[in-house]
Amino acid sequence: MVNNGRDKKTTPQRRKNKKKDKNNNADDDAAAMKDMDLPDDFSIFGGASSMGSSNMGFDDGGLYDDYNDDGGDGGDGNDDDAGGDGGAEAIDRAEDAAMNRAARLADALSLASTLSSEKRSTKREGGYRVLFKAITQHAAGEGGQEVLESHWSSIWEACLSSIQGRGNAKPSEQYAACRVLEACSVVLGEDRDDVVETINGPLTKIVNATGRATQVRSAALRCLAMVHFICGTDCLEEGEDCGSVMDLCEKVGNENYRGEVVSPLLRATALDCWSLLSTTFHDGHIAAGDGFDDDTGLGRGLQLLPLLASCLDSSEAGLRRSAGECVSLIHECRLNLGLDGEEADNTTERRFRRGSWDGSEWEVLMDEVKQRIAELSVESSHHMSKQAKKQQRATFRDFMNTIVDDESPEEIVNWRGGKLTLNSWKEIIQLNFVRHCLQGGFQIQLMYNDTLHGVFGATFNASGTSLSQLEKRLFMSKTSEASKAADKAMTKQRRTRTNVKNHFLTADGEDI
C-alpha cells in the first residue's frame, strides 16, 4: 500500500510500572525460608539469624549477668573478712537472690503473651531466645517453678502457634519454640501427665512432617523425649506413653521413613532419644530374652542391634557416636541381668554368666560390633580432621571399655561446692541429654531443681550460701591454694607428656 511517501508513526506504548506488592514478596520469602534446612550446628544461642543481636529487638534488661546473686567474688565487699555474722547474712543474701531471680523471670515470661500478636518471625525468634535463657537460668527452685506455671498457658499458646508454622514462621523460630518447651519440661518437674498429653500430639506431627527442616524435627523429637522422661508417668494411655515415643524413634532411626530418606542428623537424634527413654525401663525390658528365660519376651534393645550395627558403618560421625552409645547401654543392661550385689563388682566372671552374649543368637553380631568399635577407637583416616579423629578415638575408647572389656564408665561433674560421680551409661546418657537441653543453665538447675536431684539420686546444696567473702576467696577463687596446686599438677602432666613424645630425641631418657 502507498502511504503517500510517509510512514505512519506508531506511538510507543508506555509501560506501566507495576508496584511490587511487598506483602506478597514477604510471603514468598517466608515460604522459601520455611523449606530451607538449618545448619547441623544451629543452636538456640546463635547462628542462623540475620540480625546482629540474638535478642532480635527484645531487651533482656540485664537478665543474664553472671549468676552471683548469692554474693560471689564479685560482691560489694561489705562482708567482714573474719566472717562475723556470716550465717545470717548468707541467709539474707540467698533470700534476696531468690526474690531477684523471681522478679527477673516474671519480667521475661511476660513477653510470651505478646509473641502471638507479633508479625515478624525474626522478632518472635528473639523473644524465644529471651524466654529460653530466663527459664534455664532464673526459674530455679520452687519459686521459679511457681512463676513458670503461672505463665505456662501463654508460653504454650505462643510455642504452639510457631511450631505449627503460623505467621510464616521460619525454621529458626520453630526450632527456638521447641527448645523453650523442652526447657519448660525440666522446670515443671515430674508427675505432670497433663503437660505430656498437651504436648505429645502436636510434636509428634512435627516429627512426622517430612517437609519440615531437619533441625526442627530433631528439636521436636528431643523435646518429646524430654517431656516423657521428666513429666510422664505410668498412668498415660497406650499411644501417648513413653513406649509410643520409643516406637517412633525406632522408625525414624531407619534409613527411610514415610517414603523419604532420613537425614543422618535426625537418625542420630532418634537413637539418642531412644537411649534416654530406655533408661526408664528395667534392664530385662531392654536386653532380656533369646533363650535365657522362656517366660521373658525379647528385649527392645536386641531387636535394634542390626540397625545399630549398620549405623556404625555410616560416614557421619554423629550417627556413629549415637549408635555406639546405644550399643554400650544395651550391653550394660545385658551384663546387669541376673547379677547380685556381690557379683556385680567381679568383672572377670561377668562374661560367662546370664548376661553374656556367648552361645546366643546375637553372639556373631556382637563380635562384629566389638570389632567395628575397636577399629573406630584407633581410626586414623585422612578424610577426618585432627580434632575430629581425637574426639572419635576418645569417645569410642569409652565404648570399647564397656563393650569389649565389660568395664563400667565413669564421669565426674564438678559444680560449685562439690562434684557428682556417674558410674553407668544410664546416668551418663541422662546427664548428657539434660545438659544439652539446659546448656548455660545446667549447673544452676543442677543445684536447685528437685526433679534433677531425684533423677541422679543425690542431694545438692547450693554452695556459697554459708561462706563469707574471705572464705570464698580462699577456697573458690582461681588464686586459691587448691587452684594453684591443680595448675601445678596439670603443668607437670603436660611436661611429662611432651617429654614422652620427644623421648626418641634423648639418649638416656632421664628427662621423663
Short mmCIF file of C-alpha atoms in Angstrom, two decimals:
data_model
loop_
_atom_site.label_atom_id
_atom_site.label_comp_id
_atom_site.label_asym_id
_atom_site.label_seq_id
_atom_site.Cartn_x
_atom_site.Cartn_y
_atom_site.Cartn_z
CA MET A 1 0.00 0.00 0.00
CA VAL A 2 1.07 3.57 -0.68
CA ASN A 3 1.47 5.70 2.34
CA ASN A 4 1.96 8.98 0.38
CA GLY A 5 5.72 8.80 0.96
CA ARG A 6 5.30 8.87 4.69
CA ASP A 7 5.31 6.03 7.16
CA LYS A 8 2.74 6.10 9.78
CA LYS A 9 4.30 6.70 13.15
CA THR A 10 3.32 4.38 15.82
CA THR A 11 3.06 5.88 19.22
CA PRO A 12 5.09 3.86 21.68
CA GLN A 13 3.09 2.43 24.47
CA ARG A 14 4.26 3.39 27.90
CA ARG A 15 4.96 0.57 30.16
CA LYS A 16 3.10 0.74 33.32
CA ASN A 17 5.31 0.39 36.31
CA LYS A 18 3.64 -2.18 38.39
CA LYS A 19 4.09 -1.58 42.05
CA LYS A 20 5.55 -4.55 43.78
CA ASP A 21 3.40 -5.99 46.44
CA LYS A 22 5.66 -6.02 49.43
CA ASN A 23 3.33 -8.30 51.29
CA ASN A 24 3.36 -10.92 48.52
CA ASN A 25 7.15 -10.76 48.27
CA ALA A 26 7.45 -11.14 52.01
CA ASP A 27 5.16 -14.16 51.92
CA ASP A 28 7.23 -15.73 49.12
CA ASP A 29 10.46 -15.15 51.01
CA ALA A 30 8.98 -16.60 54.16
CA ALA A 31 7.72 -19.65 52.26
CA ALA A 32 11.18 -20.14 50.74
CA MET A 33 12.86 -19.83 54.12
CA LYS A 34 10.38 -22.26 55.59
CA ASP A 35 11.65 -25.00 53.28
CA MET A 36 15.32 -24.32 53.97
CA ASP A 37 17.28 -26.61 56.24
CA LEU A 38 19.16 -25.12 59.15
CA PRO A 39 22.85 -25.96 59.58
CA ASP A 40 23.65 -29.00 61.68
CA ASP A 41 25.41 -26.88 64.30
CA PHE A 42 22.47 -24.50 64.71
CA SER A 43 21.90 -23.57 68.34
CA ILE A 44 19.43 -21.63 70.43
CA PHE A 45 22.25 -19.20 71.22
CA GLY A 46 23.21 -18.09 67.73
CA GLY A 47 23.97 -18.95 64.18
CA ALA A 48 21.32 -18.68 61.57
CA SER A 49 19.79 -15.35 62.46
CA SER A 50 20.07 -12.45 60.03
CA MET A 51 20.10 -9.97 62.87
CA GLY A 52 23.26 -8.96 64.66
CA SER A 53 21.77 -9.38 68.10
CA SER A 54 20.46 -12.69 69.28
CA ASN A 55 17.58 -10.98 71.03
CA MET A 56 16.02 -9.64 67.79
CA GLY A 57 15.00 -6.36 69.31
CA PHE A 58 13.94 -7.72 72.72
CA ASP A 59 15.82 -6.16 75.59
CA ASP A 60 16.93 -8.70 78.16
CA GLY A 61 17.31 -5.97 80.77
CA GLY A 62 20.50 -7.47 82.17
CA LEU A 63 18.80 -10.75 82.92
CA TYR A 64 21.78 -12.87 82.11
CA ASP A 65 24.63 -11.45 84.11
CA ASP A 66 26.81 -13.87 85.99
CA TYR A 67 24.88 -15.92 88.48
CA ASN A 68 26.31 -14.16 91.52
CA ASP A 69 23.10 -13.04 93.18
CA ASP A 70 24.01 -15.02 96.26
CA GLY A 71 27.10 -12.91 96.88
CA GLY A 72 30.05 -14.32 94.96
CA ASP A 73 33.52 -12.92 94.50
CA GLY A 74 32.07 -10.01 92.62
CA GLY A 75 30.14 -8.68 95.64
CA ASP A 76 30.33 -5.21 97.04
CA GLY A 77 32.85 -6.20 99.70
CA ASN A 78 30.70 -5.27 102.68
CA ASP A 79 31.16 -8.63 104.36
CA ASP A 80 33.51 -8.83 107.27
CA ASP A 81 36.71 -10.66 106.28
CA ALA A 82 36.73 -12.52 109.56
CA GLY A 83 33.31 -13.98 108.98
CA GLY A 84 31.23 -12.15 111.60
CA ASP A 85 27.55 -12.89 111.23
CA GLY A 86 28.26 -14.79 108.03
CA GLY A 87 25.46 -17.31 108.56
CA ALA A 88 22.67 -14.77 108.99
CA GLU A 89 23.98 -12.54 106.24
CA ALA A 90 24.29 -15.50 103.90
CA ILE A 91 20.67 -16.46 104.50
CA ASP A 92 19.56 -12.89 103.83
CA ARG A 93 21.58 -12.79 100.63
CA ALA A 94 20.11 -16.09 99.50
CA GLU A 95 16.58 -14.85 100.10
CA ASP A 96 17.26 -11.59 98.26
CA ALA A 97 18.78 -13.52 95.37
CA ALA A 98 15.72 -15.75 95.13
CA MET A 99 13.42 -12.72 95.06
CA ASN A 100 15.54 -11.05 92.37
CA ARG A 101 15.50 -14.19 90.23
CA ALA A 102 11.73 -14.49 90.54
CA ALA A 103 11.26 -10.83 89.56
CA ARG A 104 13.56 -11.13 86.55
CA LEU A 105 11.88 -14.37 85.49
CA ALA A 106 8.41 -12.82 85.69
CA ASP A 107 9.54 -9.85 83.58
CA ALA A 108 10.97 -12.14 80.91
CA LEU A 109 7.97 -14.51 80.84
CA SER A 110 5.63 -11.57 80.32
CA LEU A 111 6.95 -11.50 76.73
CA ALA A 112 5.13 -14.75 75.99
CA SER A 113 1.75 -13.06 75.84
CA THR A 114 2.99 -10.67 73.12
CA LEU A 115 4.63 -13.24 70.84
CA SER A 116 1.38 -14.46 69.27
CA SER A 117 0.49 -10.96 68.09
CA GLU A 118 3.99 -10.19 66.75
CA LYS A 119 4.03 -10.25 62.93
CA ARG A 120 7.78 -10.58 62.30
CA SER A 121 9.24 -14.06 62.57
CA THR A 122 12.73 -12.81 63.47
CA LYS A 123 11.40 -10.85 66.41
CA ARG A 124 9.40 -13.83 67.65
CA GLU A 125 12.57 -15.90 67.44
CA GLY A 126 14.37 -13.31 69.55
CA GLY A 127 11.59 -13.49 72.11
CA TYR A 128 12.01 -17.26 72.37
CA ARG A 129 15.73 -16.81 72.94
CA VAL A 130 15.00 -14.47 75.84
CA LEU A 131 12.46 -16.94 77.25
CA PHE A 132 14.90 -19.83 76.97
CA LYS A 133 17.65 -18.04 78.87
CA ALA A 134 15.24 -16.83 81.53
CA ILE A 135 13.73 -20.29 82.08
CA THR A 136 17.04 -22.12 82.26
CA GLN A 137 18.94 -19.57 84.36
CA HIS A 138 16.31 -17.96 86.61
CA ALA A 139 13.49 -20.50 87.03
CA ALA A 140 15.34 -22.17 89.91
CA GLY A 141 13.77 -23.79 92.92
CA GLU A 142 10.11 -23.88 93.94
CA GLY A 143 9.69 -20.14 93.42
CA GLY A 144 10.82 -20.34 89.81
CA GLN A 145 8.58 -23.32 89.19
CA GLU A 146 5.54 -21.44 90.51
CA VAL A 147 6.27 -18.41 88.33
CA LEU A 148 6.65 -20.63 85.26
CA GLU A 149 3.38 -22.45 85.99
CA SER A 150 1.54 -19.13 86.19
CA HIS A 151 2.74 -18.25 82.65
CA TRP A 152 2.58 -21.77 81.19
CA SER A 153 -0.66 -21.26 79.23
CA SER A 154 0.65 -18.19 77.40
CA ILE A 155 4.00 -19.88 76.69
CA TRP A 156 2.31 -22.96 75.28
CA GLU A 157 -0.05 -20.89 73.12
CA ALA A 158 2.84 -18.93 71.60
CA CYS A 159 5.03 -22.00 71.04
CA LEU A 160 2.18 -23.99 69.51
CA SER A 161 1.49 -21.19 67.04
CA SER A 162 5.15 -21.15 66.00
CA ILE A 163 5.74 -24.88 65.65
CA GLN A 164 2.61 -25.17 63.54
CA GLY A 165 4.06 -22.61 61.13
CA ARG A 166 1.54 -19.84 61.64
CA GLY A 167 2.52 -16.33 60.63
CA ASN A 168 5.10 -17.65 58.14
CA ALA A 169 7.26 -18.93 60.96
CA LYS A 170 10.83 -19.60 59.83
CA PRO A 171 12.61 -22.83 60.75
CA SER A 172 14.81 -20.96 63.24
CA GLU A 173 11.69 -19.73 65.05
CA GLN A 174 10.15 -23.20 65.11
CA TYR A 175 13.40 -24.62 66.46
CA ALA A 176 13.56 -22.00 69.20
CA ALA A 177 9.96 -22.71 70.23
CA CYS A 178 10.75 -26.43 70.61
CA ARG A 179 13.77 -25.63 72.75
CA VAL A 180 11.66 -23.41 75.04
CA LEU A 181 9.15 -26.23 75.56
CA GLU A 182 11.97 -28.67 76.28
CA ALA A 183 13.42 -26.37 78.95
CA CYS A 184 9.97 -25.82 80.47
CA SER A 185 9.51 -29.56 80.99
CA VAL A 186 12.64 -29.75 83.17
CA VAL A 187 11.47 -26.88 85.38
CA LEU A 188 7.83 -28.02 85.63
CA GLY A 189 9.01 -31.30 87.11
CA GLU A 190 7.69 -34.82 87.48
CA ASP A 191 4.16 -36.24 87.65
CA ARG A 192 2.74 -33.84 85.07
CA ASP A 193 0.70 -36.04 82.77
CA ASP A 194 -1.35 -33.00 81.78
CA VAL A 195 1.76 -31.45 80.20
CA VAL A 196 2.57 -34.68 78.38
CA GLU A 197 -0.95 -35.01 76.97
CA THR A 198 -0.89 -31.39 75.82
CA ILE A 199 2.46 -31.54 74.04
CA ASN A 200 2.51 -35.12 72.74
CA GLY A 201 0.13 -34.76 69.77
CA PRO A 202 1.46 -31.54 68.14
CA LEU A 203 5.11 -32.52 68.50
CA THR A 204 4.50 -35.99 67.06
CA LYS A 205 3.00 -34.35 63.97
CA ILE A 206 6.09 -32.16 63.59
CA VAL A 207 8.39 -35.19 63.74
CA ASN A 208 6.27 -36.99 61.12
CA ALA A 209 6.16 -33.95 58.81
CA THR A 210 8.82 -34.81 56.22
CA GLY A 211 8.59 -31.33 54.68
CA ARG A 212 9.88 -29.62 57.83
CA ALA A 213 13.51 -28.68 58.35
CA THR A 214 15.67 -31.44 59.80
CA GLN A 215 16.75 -29.36 62.77
CA VAL A 216 13.12 -28.54 63.60
CA ARG A 217 12.12 -32.20 63.52
CA SER A 218 15.15 -33.12 65.63
CA ALA A 219 14.34 -30.42 68.20
CA ALA A 220 10.71 -31.58 68.32
CA LEU A 221 11.80 -35.19 68.90
CA ARG A 222 14.23 -34.22 71.66
CA CYS A 223 11.53 -32.12 73.30
CA LEU A 224 9.06 -35.00 73.08
CA ALA A 225 11.55 -37.39 74.69
CA MET A 226 12.42 -34.94 77.47
CA VAL A 227 8.76 -34.29 78.28
CA HIS A 228 8.07 -38.01 78.65
CA PHE A 229 11.28 -38.55 80.62
CA ILE A 230 10.67 -35.76 83.16
CA CYS A 231 6.91 -35.22 83.28
CA GLY A 232 5.43 -38.57 82.26
CA THR A 233 4.14 -41.37 84.49
CA ASP A 234 2.91 -44.93 84.02
CA CYS A 235 -0.71 -43.76 84.04
CA LEU A 236 -0.68 -42.49 80.43
CA GLU A 237 -2.85 -44.28 77.91
CA GLU A 238 -1.35 -46.54 75.26
CA GLY A 239 -0.32 -44.48 72.24
CA GLU A 240 0.55 -41.45 74.36
CA ASP A 241 3.01 -43.15 76.69
CA CYS A 242 6.78 -43.49 76.65
CA GLY A 243 6.63 -46.72 74.65
CA SER A 244 4.93 -45.00 71.72
CA VAL A 245 7.73 -42.44 71.57
CA MET A 246 10.30 -45.25 71.53
CA ASP A 247 8.39 -46.83 68.64
CA LEU A 248 8.59 -43.51 66.81
CA CYS A 249 12.35 -43.29 67.46
CA GLU A 250 12.87 -46.79 66.09
CA LYS A 251 11.04 -45.87 62.89
CA VAL A 252 12.80 -42.53 62.42
CA GLY A 253 16.16 -44.18 63.09
CA ASN A 254 15.90 -46.25 59.91
CA GLU A 255 17.34 -45.12 56.58
CA ASN A 256 13.88 -44.46 55.15
CA TYR A 257 10.74 -43.19 56.84
CA ARG A 258 7.41 -42.28 55.29
CA GLY A 259 8.80 -42.80 51.78
CA GLU A 260 11.79 -40.47 52.14
CA VAL A 261 15.44 -40.79 53.09
CA VAL A 262 16.04 -39.76 56.71
CA SER A 263 18.81 -37.26 57.43
CA PRO A 264 21.75 -38.63 59.48
CA LEU A 265 21.21 -35.83 61.99
CA LEU A 266 17.60 -36.88 62.59
CA ARG A 267 18.61 -40.55 62.80
CA ALA A 268 21.25 -39.74 65.41
CA THR A 269 18.71 -37.72 67.40
CA ALA A 270 16.25 -40.63 67.26
CA LEU A 271 18.87 -43.00 68.70
CA ASP A 272 19.75 -40.52 71.45
CA CYS A 273 16.08 -40.16 72.40
CA TRP A 274 15.61 -43.93 72.34
CA SER A 275 18.58 -44.32 74.69
CA LEU A 276 17.19 -41.71 77.08
CA LEU A 277 13.74 -43.28 77.28
CA SER A 278 15.16 -46.80 77.62
CA THR A 279 16.82 -45.73 80.88
CA THR A 280 13.35 -45.55 82.45
CA PHE A 281 12.76 -49.29 81.87
CA HIS A 282 14.11 -52.34 83.64
CA ASP A 283 17.21 -53.97 82.18
CA GLY A 284 15.19 -57.03 81.22
CA HIS A 285 12.89 -54.93 79.05
CA ILE A 286 15.91 -53.78 77.04
CA ALA A 287 18.27 -56.76 76.85
CA ALA A 288 16.49 -59.91 78.10
CA GLY A 289 15.38 -62.89 76.10
CA ASP A 290 16.95 -65.16 73.49
CA GLY A 291 16.83 -68.44 75.38
CA PHE A 292 17.89 -67.34 78.83
CA ASP A 293 14.33 -67.01 80.10
CA ASP A 294 11.47 -68.70 78.29
CA ASP A 295 8.96 -66.53 80.10
CA THR A 296 10.67 -63.27 79.16
CA GLY A 297 9.99 -61.61 75.83
CA LEU A 298 12.70 -60.37 73.52
CA GLY A 299 14.15 -57.08 74.72
CA ARG A 300 13.68 -53.95 72.63
CA GLY A 301 17.41 -53.38 72.50
CA LEU A 302 18.06 -56.79 70.95
CA GLN A 303 15.67 -56.02 68.14
CA LEU A 304 17.54 -52.77 67.50
CA LEU A 305 21.04 -54.31 67.27
CA PRO A 306 21.04 -54.91 63.47
CA LEU A 307 20.14 -51.25 62.87
CA LEU A 308 22.85 -50.08 65.27
CA ALA A 309 25.45 -52.28 63.56
CA SER A 310 24.63 -50.67 60.21
CA CYS A 311 24.82 -47.17 61.74
CA LEU A 312 28.36 -47.87 62.95
CA ASP A 313 29.39 -48.18 59.28
CA SER A 314 27.94 -44.79 58.42
CA SER A 315 30.16 -41.95 57.18
CA GLU A 316 28.52 -39.50 59.62
CA ALA A 317 30.44 -39.16 62.88
CA GLY A 318 27.37 -38.09 64.88
CA LEU A 319 25.37 -41.13 63.81
CA ARG A 320 28.28 -43.48 64.65
CA ARG A 321 28.61 -41.92 68.11
CA SER A 322 24.88 -42.24 68.86
CA ALA A 323 24.87 -45.86 67.71
CA GLY A 324 27.94 -46.69 69.81
CA GLU A 325 26.40 -45.12 72.90
CA CYS A 326 23.19 -47.05 72.35
CA VAL A 327 25.08 -50.35 71.99
CA SER A 328 27.00 -49.58 75.20
CA LEU A 329 23.73 -49.07 77.05
CA ILE A 330 22.26 -52.33 75.73
CA HIS A 331 25.44 -54.22 76.62
CA GLU A 332 25.39 -52.76 80.13
CA CYS A 333 21.77 -53.82 80.58
CA ARG A 334 22.71 -57.29 79.37
CA LEU A 335 25.53 -57.57 81.88
CA ASN A 336 23.31 -56.44 84.74
CA LEU A 337 20.82 -59.26 84.19
CA GLY A 338 21.00 -61.83 86.97
CA LEU A 339 23.86 -60.20 88.87
CA ASP A 340 23.67 -59.87 92.63
CA GLY A 341 25.24 -57.01 94.53
CA GLU A 342 28.38 -59.04 95.34
CA GLU A 343 28.72 -60.41 91.82
CA ALA A 344 28.36 -57.03 90.14
CA ASP A 345 31.86 -55.97 91.26
CA ASN A 346 33.56 -59.03 89.81
CA THR A 347 34.24 -58.16 86.17
CA THR A 348 36.28 -61.29 85.34
CA GLU A 349 33.30 -63.66 85.58
CA ARG A 350 30.62 -61.39 84.11
CA ARG A 351 31.14 -62.63 80.55
CA PHE A 352 30.20 -66.19 81.41
CA ARG A 353 27.07 -65.51 83.42
CA ARG A 354 23.48 -64.99 82.40
CA GLY A 355 24.18 -61.53 80.99
CA SER A 356 26.73 -62.75 78.45
CA TRP A 357 26.30 -62.90 74.67
CA ASP A 358 28.12 -66.23 74.43
CA GLY A 359 26.05 -69.00 72.90
CA SER A 360 23.19 -66.68 71.98
CA GLU A 361 21.70 -65.75 68.66
CA TRP A 362 23.39 -62.35 68.85
CA GLU A 363 26.93 -63.59 69.53
CA VAL A 364 28.16 -63.25 65.95
CA LEU A 365 26.59 -59.82 65.50
CA MET A 366 28.06 -58.55 68.77
CA ASP A 367 31.51 -59.84 67.77
CA GLU A 368 31.25 -57.78 64.59
CA VAL A 369 30.10 -54.74 66.59
CA LYS A 370 33.02 -55.14 69.01
CA GLN A 371 35.45 -55.32 66.13
CA ARG A 372 34.00 -52.25 64.47
CA ILE A 373 34.09 -50.22 67.70
CA ALA A 374 37.70 -51.28 68.27
CA GLU A 375 38.55 -50.04 64.76
CA LEU A 376 36.84 -46.69 65.35
CA SER A 377 38.74 -46.23 68.62
CA VAL A 378 42.07 -46.19 66.71
CA GLU A 379 40.95 -44.85 63.32
CA SER A 380 43.42 -42.54 61.58
CA SER A 381 41.74 -41.77 58.25
CA HIS A 382 42.98 -38.85 56.20
CA HIS A 383 39.47 -37.65 55.40
CA MET A 384 38.93 -36.60 59.03
CA SER A 385 40.40 -33.56 60.73
CA LYS A 386 42.84 -33.95 63.59
CA GLN A 387 40.32 -32.70 66.13
CA ALA A 388 37.57 -34.99 64.82
CA LYS A 389 39.87 -38.02 64.99
CA LYS A 390 40.94 -37.16 68.52
CA GLN A 391 37.34 -36.79 69.67
CA GLN A 392 36.22 -40.02 67.98
CA ARG A 393 39.07 -42.03 69.49
CA ALA A 394 38.34 -40.78 72.99
CA THR A 395 34.61 -41.46 72.61
CA PHE A 396 34.92 -44.96 71.20
CA ARG A 397 37.61 -45.92 73.71
CA ASP A 398 34.97 -45.42 76.39
CA PHE A 399 32.54 -47.55 74.39
CA MET A 400 35.19 -50.24 73.89
CA ASN A 401 35.97 -50.39 77.62
CA THR A 402 32.33 -51.32 78.27
CA ILE A 403 31.50 -53.49 75.25
CA VAL A 404 34.82 -55.35 74.93
CA ASP A 405 36.28 -55.25 78.44
CA ASP A 406 33.00 -55.14 80.41
CA GLU A 407 34.17 -52.18 82.47
CA SER A 408 31.83 -49.58 83.91
CA PRO A 409 32.23 -45.99 82.67
CA GLU A 410 32.99 -43.11 84.96
CA GLU A 411 32.25 -39.44 84.56
CA ILE A 412 32.71 -36.72 87.15
CA VAL A 413 30.72 -33.50 87.01
CA ASN A 414 32.16 -30.63 89.02
CA TRP A 415 29.89 -27.88 90.22
CA ARG A 416 30.13 -25.10 92.75
CA GLY A 417 30.96 -26.69 96.07
CA GLY A 418 31.02 -30.35 95.09
CA LYS A 419 31.01 -32.98 92.38
CA LEU A 420 28.80 -35.74 91.03
CA THR A 421 30.26 -39.13 90.05
CA LEU A 422 28.41 -41.26 87.50
CA ASN A 423 29.26 -44.95 87.05
CA SER A 424 26.77 -46.23 84.48
CA TRP A 425 25.75 -45.43 80.93
CA LYS A 426 22.19 -44.85 82.08
CA GLU A 427 23.25 -41.95 84.27
CA ILE A 428 25.68 -40.58 81.69
CA ILE A 429 23.05 -40.61 78.95
CA GLN A 430 20.56 -38.86 81.20
CA LEU A 431 23.12 -36.27 82.23
CA ASN A 432 24.20 -35.51 78.64
CA PHE A 433 20.61 -35.14 77.50
CA VAL A 434 19.75 -32.76 80.33
CA ARG A 435 22.98 -30.83 79.78
CA HIS A 436 22.18 -30.40 76.08
CA CYS A 437 18.70 -29.19 76.98
CA LEU A 438 19.67 -26.61 79.60
CA GLN A 439 23.05 -25.53 78.17
CA GLY A 440 24.10 -22.40 80.09
CA GLY A 441 21.62 -23.06 82.91
CA PHE A 442 22.72 -26.65 83.52
CA GLN A 443 24.63 -26.16 86.77
CA ILE A 444 22.08 -23.71 88.14
CA GLN A 445 19.27 -26.21 87.66
CA LEU A 446 21.51 -28.99 88.98
CA MET A 447 21.85 -27.13 92.27
CA TYR A 448 18.23 -26.04 92.75
CA ASN A 449 15.98 -28.39 90.75
CA ASP A 450 14.41 -31.09 92.96
CA THR A 451 13.47 -33.22 89.95
CA LEU A 452 17.10 -33.48 88.83
CA HIS A 453 18.07 -34.34 92.39
CA GLY A 454 15.71 -37.31 92.23
CA VAL A 455 16.89 -38.36 88.75
CA PHE A 456 20.55 -38.57 89.74
CA GLY A 457 19.85 -39.85 93.25
CA ALA A 458 21.75 -37.18 95.11
CA THR A 459 21.13 -34.15 97.26
CA PHE A 460 22.70 -30.89 96.19
CA ASN A 461 23.33 -27.88 98.37
CA ALA A 462 23.93 -24.55 96.69
CA SER A 463 27.47 -23.62 97.58
CA GLY A 464 28.43 -20.16 98.76
CA THR A 465 25.36 -19.53 100.91
CA SER A 466 27.22 -20.19 104.18
CA LEU A 467 30.67 -18.81 103.31
CA SER A 468 31.99 -15.35 103.94
CA GLN A 469 33.67 -13.44 101.15
CA LEU A 470 37.11 -14.19 102.59
CA GLU A 471 36.33 -17.92 102.66
CA LYS A 472 35.15 -17.78 99.07
CA ARG A 473 38.43 -16.19 98.03
CA LEU A 474 40.38 -18.82 99.96
CA PHE A 475 38.53 -21.90 98.66
CA MET A 476 36.72 -20.98 95.41
CA SER A 477 38.90 -18.31 93.79
CA LYS A 478 41.27 -19.06 90.90
CA THR A 479 44.11 -17.76 93.10
CA SER A 480 43.34 -20.13 95.98
CA GLU A 481 45.83 -22.75 97.12
CA ALA A 482 43.70 -25.57 95.70
CA SER A 483 43.61 -23.92 92.26
CA LYS A 484 47.35 -23.28 92.32
CA ALA A 485 48.04 -26.92 93.25
CA ALA A 486 45.80 -28.16 90.44
CA ASP A 487 47.54 -25.85 87.98
CA LYS A 488 50.98 -27.10 89.01
CA ALA A 489 49.85 -30.73 88.68
CA MET A 490 48.47 -30.08 85.21
CA THR A 491 51.67 -28.32 84.15
CA LYS A 492 53.70 -31.31 85.32
CA GLN A 493 51.44 -33.69 83.37
CA ARG A 494 51.84 -31.64 80.21
CA ARG A 495 55.62 -31.56 80.59
CA THR A 496 55.76 -35.32 81.15
CA ARG A 497 53.55 -35.98 78.14
CA THR A 498 55.73 -33.76 75.94
CA ASN A 499 58.89 -35.50 77.12
CA VAL A 500 57.39 -38.89 76.35
CA LYS A 501 56.61 -37.79 72.80
CA ASN A 502 60.16 -36.48 72.37
CA HIS A 503 61.80 -39.46 74.04
CA PHE A 504 63.44 -40.62 70.82
CA LEU A 505 65.48 -37.40 70.75
CA THR A 506 67.15 -38.15 74.07
CA ALA A 507 69.86 -40.69 74.75
CA ASP A 508 69.17 -41.83 78.27
CA GLY A 509 65.53 -40.80 78.89
CA GLU A 510 66.36 -39.02 82.14
CA ASP A 511 64.04 -36.16 81.13
CA ILE A 512 60.91 -38.26 81.72
#
